[in-house]
Amino acid sequence: MSSQRAAVVGAGTMGNGIAHVLAQAGWEVALIDTVPSAVERALGTIRTNLERQVKKGTLPQLAVREVLGRITTASRLDAAAPATLVIEAASESPAIKFAVFEQLDRVCRPEAILATNTSSISITEIAARTRRPAQVLGMHFMNPVPVMQLVEVIRGHATSDGTTAAVMETARALGKTPVEVHDYPGFVSNRVLMPMINEAIFCVMEGVADPAAIDTVMKLGMAHPMGPLTLADFIGLDVCLAILEVLHRGLGDDKYRPCPLLRRMVAAGELGRKTGKGFYRYEKA
Ligand code: NAD
């Protein structure tokens, strides 16, 4: 186990969490980001999160140094060359992901599996940028990665059974529960979640109820741990809008049309938690 090598491309919110769980499971991890301050920040976040696990009694103190010792950082994709598994968690832009996969395909070992953590970009299109589409698939972790149980494993049009089985096994070894799905817009998670969030926003726009009331109905009535509008603020309203556009365009059905109030809030810069204001107000951006 400890001899396995992975690379994580992108050291933001998701990349630091993915590097954390891989290193904790014994993988040597190269954490790669084009922005040097991003990897520094990621290492700080991983340390803080490991210390929290120690305080909770779920990790021995000695393990903190060991886990951090398995993570090396880099700014160039060449650092992914020794990896047998690469998980890309760079910014959600098709141009960035296509360029990263073209380059990974050139620098990585022929047998390496290339996974993407994309929330909405077609796995099949990403895979088609490589000469190894059978070894490309989606590995969709949830935020925060060390805490959330699910990994949506998304098969592109050409993903092989062997690649899927290997990644399902790896996800289990990370202590996660993988679920296999196929490559259609939004996969399962966002295809089911985003229309609910969108409908909750229509309810606000039409004055059916205020945000707190809508969230309370869903929390207490449907046993959701968090109401849809609280969740939308947490995800980022710009991200929700972008995913709804992908669903609307990709599935060609008007039931996915983004609510005009969502568009208006995004245009006004009210993006949720990260800007301090969305459906609710927050202390700090
Ligand atoms: P983020 O903005 O926090 O981090 C992205 C990082 O990628 C940044 O540090 C950026 O410098 C880096 N980057 C950009 N171009 C790069 C390149 N060419 N090479 C290396 N690094 C590069 O984004 P995030 O929220 O961590 O999201 C990453 C991916 O995970 C996206 O595809 C997103 O859709 C997906 N995702 C996000 C969430 C979430 O809740 N944030 C959940 C599931 C999936």
Short mmCIF file of C-alpha atoms and ligand atoms in Angstrom, two decimals:
data_model
loop_
_atom_site.label_atom_id
_atom_site.label_comp_id
_atom_site.label_asym_id
_atom_site.label_seq_id
_atom_site.Cartn_x
_atom_site.Cartn_y
_atom_site.Cartn_z
CA MET A 1 0.00 0.00 0.00
CA SER A 2 2.70 2.48 1.05
CA SER A 3 4.52 2.01 -2.27
CA GLN A 4 1.56 3.24 -4.32
CA ARG A 5 2.00 6.60 -5.96
CA ALA A 6 -0.71 9.08 -6.84
CA ALA A 7 -0.79 12.63 -8.13
CA VAL A 8 -3.46 15.23 -7.43
CA VAL A 9 -3.70 18.12 -9.89
CA GLY A 10 -5.15 21.28 -8.34
CA ALA A 11 -4.62 22.08 -4.66
CA GLY A 12 -7.82 24.02 -3.97
CA THR A 13 -10.83 23.05 -1.84
CA MET A 14 -11.14 19.56 -3.32
CA GLY A 15 -7.49 18.86 -4.18
CA ASN A 16 -6.29 19.29 -0.59
CA GLY A 17 -8.99 16.95 0.68
CA ILE A 18 -8.21 14.29 -1.94
CA ALA A 19 -4.46 14.49 -1.18
CA HIS A 20 -5.31 14.20 2.53
CA VAL A 21 -7.35 10.99 2.21
CA LEU A 22 -4.86 9.38 -0.21
CA ALA A 23 -1.86 10.12 2.06
CA GLN A 24 -3.77 8.95 5.12
CA ALA A 25 -4.46 5.66 3.33
CA GLY A 26 -0.71 5.20 2.71
CA TRP A 27 -0.27 6.61 -0.81
CA GLU A 28 2.73 8.74 -1.76
CA VAL A 29 1.09 11.84 -3.22
CA ALA A 30 2.42 14.55 -5.55
CA LEU A 31 0.17 17.59 -5.06
CA ILE A 32 0.46 19.82 -8.12
CA ASP A 33 -0.83 23.36 -8.63
CA THR A 34 0.30 26.08 -11.03
CA VAL A 35 -0.08 28.63 -8.21
CA PRO A 36 2.64 28.07 -5.55
CA SER A 37 0.63 29.77 -2.78
CA ALA A 38 -2.21 27.28 -3.42
CA VAL A 39 -0.07 24.26 -2.46
CA GLU A 40 1.24 26.06 0.64
CA ARG A 41 -2.32 26.87 1.70
CA ALA A 42 -3.37 23.27 0.97
CA LEU A 43 -0.64 21.84 3.21
CA GLY A 44 -1.75 24.18 6.02
CA THR A 45 -5.37 23.07 5.59
CA ILE A 46 -4.41 19.37 5.58
CA ARG A 47 -2.37 19.88 8.77
CA THR A 48 -5.29 21.65 10.49
CA ASN A 49 -7.72 18.92 9.45
CA LEU A 50 -5.37 16.14 10.61
CA GLU A 51 -4.94 17.90 13.98
CA ARG A 52 -8.74 18.03 14.26
CA GLN A 53 -8.86 14.24 13.73
CA VAL A 54 -6.24 13.84 16.50
CA LYS A 55 -8.38 15.97 18.88
CA LYS A 56 -11.41 13.83 18.06
CA GLY A 57 -9.39 10.70 18.84
CA THR A 58 -9.72 9.26 15.33
CA LEU A 59 -6.02 9.60 14.44
CA PRO A 60 -2.89 9.10 16.56
CA GLN A 61 -0.71 12.23 16.96
CA LEU A 62 2.27 10.42 15.44
CA ALA A 63 0.35 9.88 12.19
CA VAL A 64 0.18 13.61 11.43
CA ARG A 65 3.86 13.83 10.49
CA GLU A 66 3.73 10.52 8.64
CA VAL A 67 0.74 11.58 6.53
CA LEU A 68 2.21 15.02 5.76
CA GLY A 69 5.54 13.31 4.96
CA ARG A 70 3.89 11.38 2.14
CA ILE A 71 2.81 14.56 0.34
CA THR A 72 5.25 16.35 -1.96
CA THR A 73 4.32 19.48 -3.85
CA ALA A 74 5.06 20.66 -7.38
CA SER A 75 4.04 23.30 -9.89
CA ARG A 76 4.50 21.23 -13.07
CA LEU A 77 2.57 18.22 -14.34
CA ASP A 78 5.83 16.30 -14.90
CA ALA A 79 5.62 15.47 -11.18
CA ALA A 80 2.74 13.09 -12.07
CA ALA A 81 5.10 10.85 -14.12
CA PRO A 82 5.64 8.11 -11.46
CA ALA A 83 1.95 7.93 -10.44
CA THR A 84 -0.30 4.96 -11.21
CA LEU A 85 -3.38 7.07 -10.36
CA VAL A 86 -3.82 10.77 -11.13
CA ILE A 87 -6.85 12.64 -9.80
CA GLU A 88 -7.42 16.01 -11.43
CA ALA A 89 -9.17 18.62 -9.28
CA ALA A 90 -8.22 21.80 -11.13
CA SER A 91 -10.61 24.69 -11.74
CA GLU A 92 -13.93 23.78 -13.42
CA SER A 93 -13.10 24.97 -16.95
CA PRO A 94 -13.21 22.70 -20.02
CA ALA A 95 -10.16 24.46 -21.54
CA ILE A 96 -8.08 23.90 -18.38
CA LYS A 97 -9.14 20.26 -18.02
CA PHE A 98 -8.58 19.43 -21.71
CA ALA A 99 -5.06 20.93 -21.60
CA VAL A 100 -4.23 19.12 -18.31
CA PHE A 101 -5.37 15.74 -19.70
CA GLU A 102 -3.48 16.20 -22.99
CA GLN A 103 -0.33 16.86 -20.99
CA LEU A 104 -0.94 14.11 -18.40
CA ASP A 105 -1.38 11.63 -21.24
CA ARG A 106 2.09 12.60 -22.52
CA VAL A 107 3.93 12.53 -19.17
CA CYS A 108 2.24 9.63 -17.32
CA ARG A 109 3.08 5.94 -17.46
CA PRO A 110 1.07 4.07 -20.11
CA GLU A 111 -0.77 2.02 -17.47
CA ALA A 112 -1.69 5.01 -15.28
CA ILE A 113 -5.38 5.73 -14.66
CA LEU A 114 -6.37 9.37 -15.13
CA ALA A 115 -9.40 10.46 -13.10
CA THR A 116 -11.18 13.80 -12.94
CA ASN A 117 -13.16 15.28 -10.06
CA THR A 118 -15.24 17.46 -12.41
CA SER A 119 -18.80 18.27 -11.27
CA SER A 120 -20.24 18.84 -14.70
CA ILE A 121 -17.83 18.47 -17.64
CA SER A 122 -18.28 15.42 -19.89
CA ILE A 123 -15.92 12.58 -18.91
CA THR A 124 -16.15 11.29 -22.48
CA GLU A 125 -14.94 14.63 -23.89
CA ILE A 126 -12.06 14.79 -21.41
CA ALA A 127 -11.08 11.17 -22.19
CA ALA A 128 -11.13 11.89 -25.92
CA ARG A 129 -8.24 14.35 -25.39
CA THR A 130 -6.03 11.40 -24.46
CA ARG A 131 -4.78 8.28 -26.25
CA ARG A 132 -6.02 6.16 -23.34
CA PRO A 133 -9.79 6.82 -23.07
CA ALA A 134 -10.32 3.34 -21.58
CA GLN A 135 -8.22 4.47 -18.58
CA VAL A 136 -10.02 7.78 -17.99
CA LEU A 137 -13.05 8.21 -15.72
CA GLY A 138 -14.71 10.50 -13.20
CA MET A 139 -13.93 10.21 -9.51
CA HIS A 140 -16.38 12.72 -8.03
CA PHE A 141 -15.59 13.34 -4.38
CA MET A 142 -17.89 15.47 -2.22
CA ASN A 143 -16.91 18.48 -0.12
CA PRO A 144 -15.44 18.24 2.53
CA VAL A 145 -13.56 15.22 1.17
CA PRO A 146 -12.20 13.79 4.48
CA VAL A 147 -15.73 13.77 5.92
CA MET A 148 -18.08 12.85 3.07
CA GLN A 149 -18.65 9.17 2.38
CA LEU A 150 -19.57 9.19 -1.31
CA VAL A 151 -17.41 8.92 -4.40
CA GLU A 152 -19.45 8.98 -7.62
CA VAL A 153 -17.42 6.88 -10.07
CA ILE A 154 -18.37 7.99 -13.57
CA ARG A 155 -17.72 5.84 -16.60
CA GLY A 156 -17.08 7.69 -19.84
CA HIS A 157 -18.17 6.19 -23.17
CA ALA A 158 -14.89 4.25 -23.51
CA THR A 159 -13.97 3.58 -19.84
CA SER A 160 -13.05 -0.10 -19.41
CA ASP A 161 -14.46 -2.50 -16.82
CA GLY A 162 -10.91 -2.96 -15.45
CA THR A 163 -10.40 0.79 -14.91
CA THR A 164 -13.79 1.11 -13.20
CA ALA A 165 -13.14 -1.88 -10.94
CA ALA A 166 -9.68 -0.59 -9.95
CA VAL A 167 -11.03 2.84 -9.03
CA MET A 168 -14.00 1.40 -7.11
CA GLU A 169 -11.48 -0.67 -5.13
CA THR A 170 -9.25 2.35 -4.48
CA ALA A 171 -12.22 4.42 -3.27
CA ARG A 172 -13.10 1.64 -0.80
CA ALA A 173 -9.48 1.52 0.39
CA LEU A 174 -9.79 5.27 1.11
CA GLY A 175 -12.72 4.44 3.41
CA LYS A 176 -15.29 5.79 0.93
CA THR A 177 -18.39 4.26 -0.62
CA PRO A 178 -18.13 4.35 -4.41
CA VAL A 179 -21.22 4.34 -6.63
CA GLU A 180 -20.90 3.57 -10.35
CA VAL A 181 -22.78 5.86 -12.74
CA HIS A 182 -22.64 6.68 -16.46
CA ASP A 183 -21.58 9.85 -18.21
CA TYR A 184 -24.64 12.02 -18.81
CA PRO A 185 -24.84 15.72 -17.87
CA GLY A 186 -24.75 16.24 -14.11
CA PHE A 187 -24.18 12.49 -13.52
CA VAL A 188 -26.61 11.47 -10.72
CA SER A 189 -25.61 13.83 -7.90
CA ASN A 190 -26.10 17.17 -9.62
CA ARG A 191 -28.89 15.99 -11.92
CA VAL A 192 -31.04 15.24 -8.89
CA LEU A 193 -29.73 17.95 -6.53
CA MET A 194 -29.70 21.00 -8.80
CA PRO A 195 -33.35 20.84 -9.95
CA MET A 196 -34.34 20.71 -6.25
CA ILE A 197 -32.21 23.77 -5.46
CA ASN A 198 -33.57 25.53 -8.56
CA GLU A 199 -37.18 24.76 -7.54
CA ALA A 200 -36.49 26.11 -4.04
CA ILE A 201 -35.27 29.35 -5.67
CA PHE A 202 -38.45 29.52 -7.80
CA CYS A 203 -40.38 29.22 -4.51
CA VAL A 204 -38.50 32.26 -3.14
CA MET A 205 -39.05 34.22 -6.37
CA GLU A 206 -42.78 33.47 -6.45
CA GLY A 207 -43.17 34.33 -2.75
CA VAL A 208 -44.34 30.82 -1.82
CA ALA A 209 -42.29 31.11 1.38
CA ASP A 210 -39.13 32.81 2.60
CA PRO A 211 -35.73 31.00 2.47
CA ALA A 212 -35.71 29.98 6.14
CA ALA A 213 -39.22 28.50 5.83
CA ILE A 214 -38.32 26.55 2.68
CA ASP A 215 -35.18 25.15 4.32
CA THR A 216 -37.15 24.20 7.44
CA VAL A 217 -39.72 22.29 5.37
CA MET A 218 -36.98 20.27 3.72
CA LYS A 219 -34.99 19.72 6.92
CA LEU A 220 -37.82 18.73 9.25
CA GLY A 221 -40.23 17.34 6.66
CA MET A 222 -37.80 15.38 4.49
CA ALA A 223 -35.00 14.75 7.02
CA HIS A 224 -32.44 16.57 4.88
CA PRO A 225 -29.47 17.58 7.05
CA MET A 226 -29.37 21.01 5.40
CA GLY A 227 -32.04 22.97 3.50
CA PRO A 228 -31.58 23.46 -0.27
CA LEU A 229 -30.98 27.22 -0.01
CA THR A 230 -28.37 26.84 2.76
CA LEU A 231 -26.74 24.21 0.57
CA ALA A 232 -26.86 26.48 -2.49
CA ASP A 233 -25.12 29.25 -0.52
CA PHE A 234 -22.50 26.72 0.58
CA ILE A 235 -21.86 25.42 -2.95
CA GLY A 236 -21.83 28.94 -4.44
CA LEU A 237 -24.70 30.35 -6.49
CA ASP A 238 -22.40 30.88 -9.50
CA VAL A 239 -21.47 27.18 -9.39
CA CYS A 240 -25.17 26.18 -9.14
CA LEU A 241 -25.99 28.40 -12.14
CA ALA A 242 -23.14 26.95 -14.21
CA ILE A 243 -24.25 23.36 -13.46
CA LEU A 244 -27.88 24.14 -14.30
CA GLU A 245 -26.72 25.61 -17.64
CA VAL A 246 -24.85 22.34 -18.34
CA LEU A 247 -27.99 20.30 -17.52
CA HIS A 248 -30.23 22.58 -19.59
CA ARG A 249 -27.92 22.57 -22.60
CA GLY A 250 -26.80 18.96 -22.34
CA LEU A 251 -30.20 17.37 -21.77
CA GLY A 252 -32.14 19.88 -23.89
CA ASP A 253 -35.11 19.96 -21.53
CA ASP A 254 -36.60 23.21 -20.21
CA LYS A 255 -37.27 21.61 -16.84
CA TYR A 256 -33.60 22.45 -16.11
CA ARG A 257 -33.90 26.18 -16.98
CA PRO A 258 -32.14 28.22 -14.30
CA CYS A 259 -34.50 30.36 -12.19
CA PRO A 260 -34.34 34.08 -13.16
CA LEU A 261 -33.78 34.99 -9.48
CA LEU A 262 -30.67 32.77 -9.43
CA ARG A 263 -29.37 34.60 -12.53
CA ARG A 264 -30.12 37.97 -10.93
CA MET A 265 -28.34 37.14 -7.66
CA VAL A 266 -25.27 35.88 -9.52
CA ALA A 267 -25.25 39.05 -11.67
CA ALA A 268 -25.40 41.12 -8.45
CA GLY A 269 -22.40 39.25 -7.00
CA GLU A 270 -24.47 37.57 -4.27
CA LEU A 271 -22.81 34.17 -4.57
CA GLY A 272 -23.47 32.74 -1.09
CA ARG A 273 -21.03 32.07 1.73
CA LYS A 274 -17.94 33.09 -0.22
CA THR A 275 -19.20 36.66 -0.78
CA GLY A 276 -20.91 36.98 2.61
CA LYS A 277 -24.39 37.15 1.07
CA GLY A 278 -26.69 34.75 -0.76
CA PHE A 279 -30.04 33.58 0.54
CA TYR A 280 -28.57 34.29 3.98
CA ARG A 281 -25.93 36.67 5.35
CA TYR A 282 -22.57 35.44 6.64
CA GLU A 283 -20.06 37.06 8.97
CA LYS A 284 -17.13 36.85 6.64
CA ALA A 285 -16.65 36.20 2.91
P1 NAD B 1 -10.66 25.62 -6.39
O1 NAD B 1 -10.87 26.86 -7.17
O2 NAD B 1 -10.74 25.67 -4.89
O3 NAD B 1 -9.23 25.00 -6.77
C1 NAD B 1 -8.80 24.82 -8.08
C2 NAD B 1 -7.28 24.83 -8.09
O4 NAD B 1 -6.84 24.43 -9.41
C3 NAD B 1 -6.68 26.22 -7.83
O5 NAD B 1 -5.76 26.16 -6.74
C4 NAD B 1 -5.96 26.55 -9.15
O6 NAD B 1 -4.76 27.28 -8.95
C5 NAD B 1 -5.66 25.16 -9.69
N1 NAD B 1 -5.41 25.09 -11.12
C6 NAD B 1 -6.00 25.78 -12.12
N2 NAD B 1 -5.47 25.42 -13.31
C7 NAD B 1 -4.52 24.48 -13.05
C8 NAD B 1 -3.64 23.72 -13.86
N3 NAD B 1 -3.62 23.86 -15.18
N4 NAD B 1 -2.80 22.84 -13.27
C9 NAD B 1 -2.81 22.69 -11.92
N5 NAD B 1 -3.64 23.38 -11.09
C10 NAD B 1 -4.48 24.26 -11.66
O7 NAD B 1 -11.70 24.56 -6.98
P2 NAD B 1 -12.40 23.31 -6.23
O8 NAD B 1 -13.64 23.78 -5.58
O9 NAD B 1 -11.38 22.57 -5.46
O10 NAD B 1 -12.86 22.45 -7.48
C11 NAD B 1 -11.96 21.61 -8.19
C12 NAD B 1 -12.75 20.63 -9.03
O11 NAD B 1 -13.57 19.83 -8.18
C13 NAD B 1 -13.69 21.26 -10.05
O12 NAD B 1 -13.70 20.47 -11.20
C14 NAD B 1 -15.03 21.24 -9.33
O13 NAD B 1 -16.12 21.21 -10.23
C15 NAD B 1 -14.92 19.93 -8.60
N6 NAD B 1 -15.77 19.79 -7.40
C16 NAD B 1 -15.89 20.80 -6.51
C17 NAD B 1 -16.68 20.62 -5.37
C18 NAD B 1 -16.79 21.70 -4.32
O14 NAD B 1 -17.70 21.61 -3.49
N7 NAD B 1 -15.91 22.71 -4.30
C19 NAD B 1 -17.35 19.40 -5.16
C20 NAD B 1 -17.18 18.37 -6.08
C21 NAD B 1 -16.40 18.58 -7.21
#
